[in-house]
Short mmCIF file of C-alpha atoms (C1' of nucleotides) in Angstrom, two decimals:
data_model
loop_
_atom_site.label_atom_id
_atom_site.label_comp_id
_atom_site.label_asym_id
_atom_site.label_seq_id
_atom_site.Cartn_x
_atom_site.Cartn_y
_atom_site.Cartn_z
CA UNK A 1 79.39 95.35 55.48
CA UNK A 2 78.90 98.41 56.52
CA UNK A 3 81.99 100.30 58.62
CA UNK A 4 81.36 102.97 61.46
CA UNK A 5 81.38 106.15 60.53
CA UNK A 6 84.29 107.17 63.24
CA UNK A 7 85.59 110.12 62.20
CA UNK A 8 86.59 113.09 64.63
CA UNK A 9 85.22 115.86 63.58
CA UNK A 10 87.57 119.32 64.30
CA UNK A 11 85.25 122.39 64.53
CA UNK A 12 86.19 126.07 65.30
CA UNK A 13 84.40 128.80 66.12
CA UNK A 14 85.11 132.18 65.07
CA UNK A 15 83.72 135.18 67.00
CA UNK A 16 84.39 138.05 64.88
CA UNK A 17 81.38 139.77 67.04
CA UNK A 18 81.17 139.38 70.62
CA UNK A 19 77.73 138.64 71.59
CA UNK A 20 77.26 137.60 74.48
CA UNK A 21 79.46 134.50 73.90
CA UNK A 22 80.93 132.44 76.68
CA UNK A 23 84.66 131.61 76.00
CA UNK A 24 86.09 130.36 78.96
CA UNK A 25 84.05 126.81 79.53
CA UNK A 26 86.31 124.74 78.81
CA UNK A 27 85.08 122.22 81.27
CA UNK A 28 83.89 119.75 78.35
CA UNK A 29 84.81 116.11 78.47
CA UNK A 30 88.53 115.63 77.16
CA UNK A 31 87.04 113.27 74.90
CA UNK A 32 85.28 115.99 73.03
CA UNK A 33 88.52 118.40 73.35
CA UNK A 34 89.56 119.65 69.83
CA UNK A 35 92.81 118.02 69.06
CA UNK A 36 94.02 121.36 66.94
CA UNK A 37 96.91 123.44 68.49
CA UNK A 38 97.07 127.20 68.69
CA UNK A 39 99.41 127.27 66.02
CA UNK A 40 96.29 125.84 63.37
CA UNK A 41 93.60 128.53 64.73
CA UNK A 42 96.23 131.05 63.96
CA UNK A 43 97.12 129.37 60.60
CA UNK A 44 93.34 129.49 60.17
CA UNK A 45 92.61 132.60 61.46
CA UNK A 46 95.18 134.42 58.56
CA UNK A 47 95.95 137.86 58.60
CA UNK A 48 92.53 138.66 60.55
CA UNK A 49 92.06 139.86 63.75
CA UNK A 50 89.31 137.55 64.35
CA UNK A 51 88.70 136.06 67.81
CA UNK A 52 88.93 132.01 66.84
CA UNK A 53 87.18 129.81 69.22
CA UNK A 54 87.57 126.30 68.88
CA UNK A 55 85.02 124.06 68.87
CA UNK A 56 85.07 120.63 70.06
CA UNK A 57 85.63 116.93 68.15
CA UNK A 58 82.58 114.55 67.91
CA UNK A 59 82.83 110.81 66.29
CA UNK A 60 80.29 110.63 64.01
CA UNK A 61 77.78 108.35 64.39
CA UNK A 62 75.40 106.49 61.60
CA UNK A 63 72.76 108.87 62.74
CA UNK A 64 74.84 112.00 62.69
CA UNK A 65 76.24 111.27 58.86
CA UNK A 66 72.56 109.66 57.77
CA UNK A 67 70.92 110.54 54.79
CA UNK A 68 68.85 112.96 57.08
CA UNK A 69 71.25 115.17 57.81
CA UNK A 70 71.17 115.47 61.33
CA UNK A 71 74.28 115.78 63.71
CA UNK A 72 73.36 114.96 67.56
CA UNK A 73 75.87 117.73 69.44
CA UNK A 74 76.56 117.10 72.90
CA UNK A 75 74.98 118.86 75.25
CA UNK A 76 77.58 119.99 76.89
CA UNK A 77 79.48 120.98 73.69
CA UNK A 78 76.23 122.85 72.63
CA UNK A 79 75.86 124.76 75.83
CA UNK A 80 79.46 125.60 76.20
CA UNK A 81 80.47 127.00 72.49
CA UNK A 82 77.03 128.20 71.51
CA UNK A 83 74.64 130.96 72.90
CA UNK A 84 71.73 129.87 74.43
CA UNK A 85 68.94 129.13 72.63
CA UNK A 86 65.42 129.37 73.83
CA UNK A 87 63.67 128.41 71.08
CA UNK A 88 63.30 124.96 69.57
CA UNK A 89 63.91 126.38 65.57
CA UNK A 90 67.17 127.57 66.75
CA UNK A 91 69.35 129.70 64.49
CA UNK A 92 71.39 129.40 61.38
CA UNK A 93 75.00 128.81 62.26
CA UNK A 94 77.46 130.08 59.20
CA UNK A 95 80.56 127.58 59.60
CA UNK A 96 83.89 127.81 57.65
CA UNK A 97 86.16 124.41 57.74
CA UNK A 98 90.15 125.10 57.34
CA UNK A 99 90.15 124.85 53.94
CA UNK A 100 88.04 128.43 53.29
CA UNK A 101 84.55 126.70 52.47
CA UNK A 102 81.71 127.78 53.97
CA UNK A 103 78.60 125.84 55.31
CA UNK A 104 75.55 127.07 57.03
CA UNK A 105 73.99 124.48 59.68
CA UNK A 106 70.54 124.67 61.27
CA UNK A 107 71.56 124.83 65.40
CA UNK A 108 68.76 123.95 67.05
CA UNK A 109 67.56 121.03 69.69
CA UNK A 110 64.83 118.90 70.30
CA UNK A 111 62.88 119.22 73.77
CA UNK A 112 63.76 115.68 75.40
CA UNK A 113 63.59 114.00 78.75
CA UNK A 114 64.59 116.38 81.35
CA UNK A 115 66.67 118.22 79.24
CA UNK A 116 67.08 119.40 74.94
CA UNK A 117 69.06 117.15 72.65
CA UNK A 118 71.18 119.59 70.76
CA UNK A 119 70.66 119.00 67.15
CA UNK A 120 73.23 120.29 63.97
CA UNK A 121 71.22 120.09 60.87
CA UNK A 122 72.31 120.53 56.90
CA UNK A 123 75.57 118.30 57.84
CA UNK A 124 74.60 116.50 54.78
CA UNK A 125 76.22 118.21 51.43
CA UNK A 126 79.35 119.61 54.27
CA UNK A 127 80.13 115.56 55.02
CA UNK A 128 79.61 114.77 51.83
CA UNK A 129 81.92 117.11 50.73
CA UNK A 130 84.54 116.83 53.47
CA UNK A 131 84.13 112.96 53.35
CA UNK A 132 82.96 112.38 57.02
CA UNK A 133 86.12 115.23 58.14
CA UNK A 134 85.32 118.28 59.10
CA UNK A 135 87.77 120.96 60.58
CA UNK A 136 84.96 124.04 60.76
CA UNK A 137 85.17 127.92 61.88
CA UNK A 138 81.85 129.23 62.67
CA UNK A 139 81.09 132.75 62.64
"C1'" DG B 1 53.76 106.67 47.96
"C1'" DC B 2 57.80 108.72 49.44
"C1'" DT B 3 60.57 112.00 52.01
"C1'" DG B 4 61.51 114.92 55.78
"C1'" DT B 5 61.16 116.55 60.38
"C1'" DG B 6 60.27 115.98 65.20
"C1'" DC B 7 59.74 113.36 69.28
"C1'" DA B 8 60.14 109.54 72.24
"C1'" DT B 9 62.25 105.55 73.93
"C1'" DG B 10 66.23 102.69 74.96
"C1'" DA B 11 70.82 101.93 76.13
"C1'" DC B 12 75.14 103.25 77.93
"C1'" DC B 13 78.24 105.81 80.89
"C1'" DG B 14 79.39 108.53 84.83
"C1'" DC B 15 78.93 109.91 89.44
"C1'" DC C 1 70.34 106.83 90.06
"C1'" DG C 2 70.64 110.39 86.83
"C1'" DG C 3 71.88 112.27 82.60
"C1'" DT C 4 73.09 112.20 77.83
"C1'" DC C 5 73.47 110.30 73.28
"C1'" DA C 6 71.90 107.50 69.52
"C1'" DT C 7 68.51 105.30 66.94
"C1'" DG C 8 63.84 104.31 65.55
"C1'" DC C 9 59.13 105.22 64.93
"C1'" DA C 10 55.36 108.21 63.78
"C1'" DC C 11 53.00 111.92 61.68
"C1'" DA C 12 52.64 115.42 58.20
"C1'" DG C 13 53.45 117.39 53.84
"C1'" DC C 14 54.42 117.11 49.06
"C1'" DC C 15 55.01 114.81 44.56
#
DNA sequence: GCTGTGCATGACCGC
DNA sequence: CGGTCATGCACAGCC
């Protein structure tokens, strides 16, 4: 039988260039809140001067970890750690886990009801490689 | 014929 | 009642 794929993902952001970027909403559920400390984004952040923002924690679901590659982000999550986005292709979003390995991911959404389902695509070769655990640092 | 991407619908949770 | 998230279905493109 198949188990659920429940595993908290623990994603940072790093800013090394201000753009526009909206630190300071952290009104997100406390479900999503990132369970690092301070202590890990400095650990992560090393020797540089880097602004680390942390991102939040999602439980992956069987869609999110599917062969299709495609990681529903909240939109609150979305909204909160990444810039706005006005068009539907999004933009490539270069991540870096704790461990120093870099993935890109395609952040885009999909136009739905009332509102845009926040999408995270190219999830697939990162989970894979990370076994359904991701600590990430996006740039 | 198969795979991939996108969209739409349904269900669940919160207010 | 409204909003969001997750899953499924459909269509298109490529092999």
């Amino acid at each position: 039988m198949l188990h659920e794929i429940n595993s908290p993902v623990e994603n940072q952001i790093r800013n090394g260039r201000p753009r526009g970027d909206v630190r300071g909403k952290n009104q997100l559920l406390p479900r999503y809140w990132p369970r690092i400390t301070d202590q890990e984004l400095q650990q992560i952040s090393g020797d540089s001067n880097s602004v680390i923002t942390p991102l939040f924690e999602k439980m992956l679901s069987a869609s999110d970890a599917g062969k299709v590659g495609r990681l529903v982000l909240p939109k609150k999550c979305a909204e909160a750690y990444f810039p706005p986005i006005s068009q539907p292709e999004g933009l490539p979003l270069k991540v870096q886990d704790a461990k120093g390995s870099e993935w890109t991911f395609q952040f885009r959404f999909w136009p739905n009801n009332n509102s845009r389902m926040y999408v995270l695509e190219g999830v697939t070769p990162c989970i894979q490689s990370m076994q359904l655990q991701a600590g990430d640092i996006g740039n």
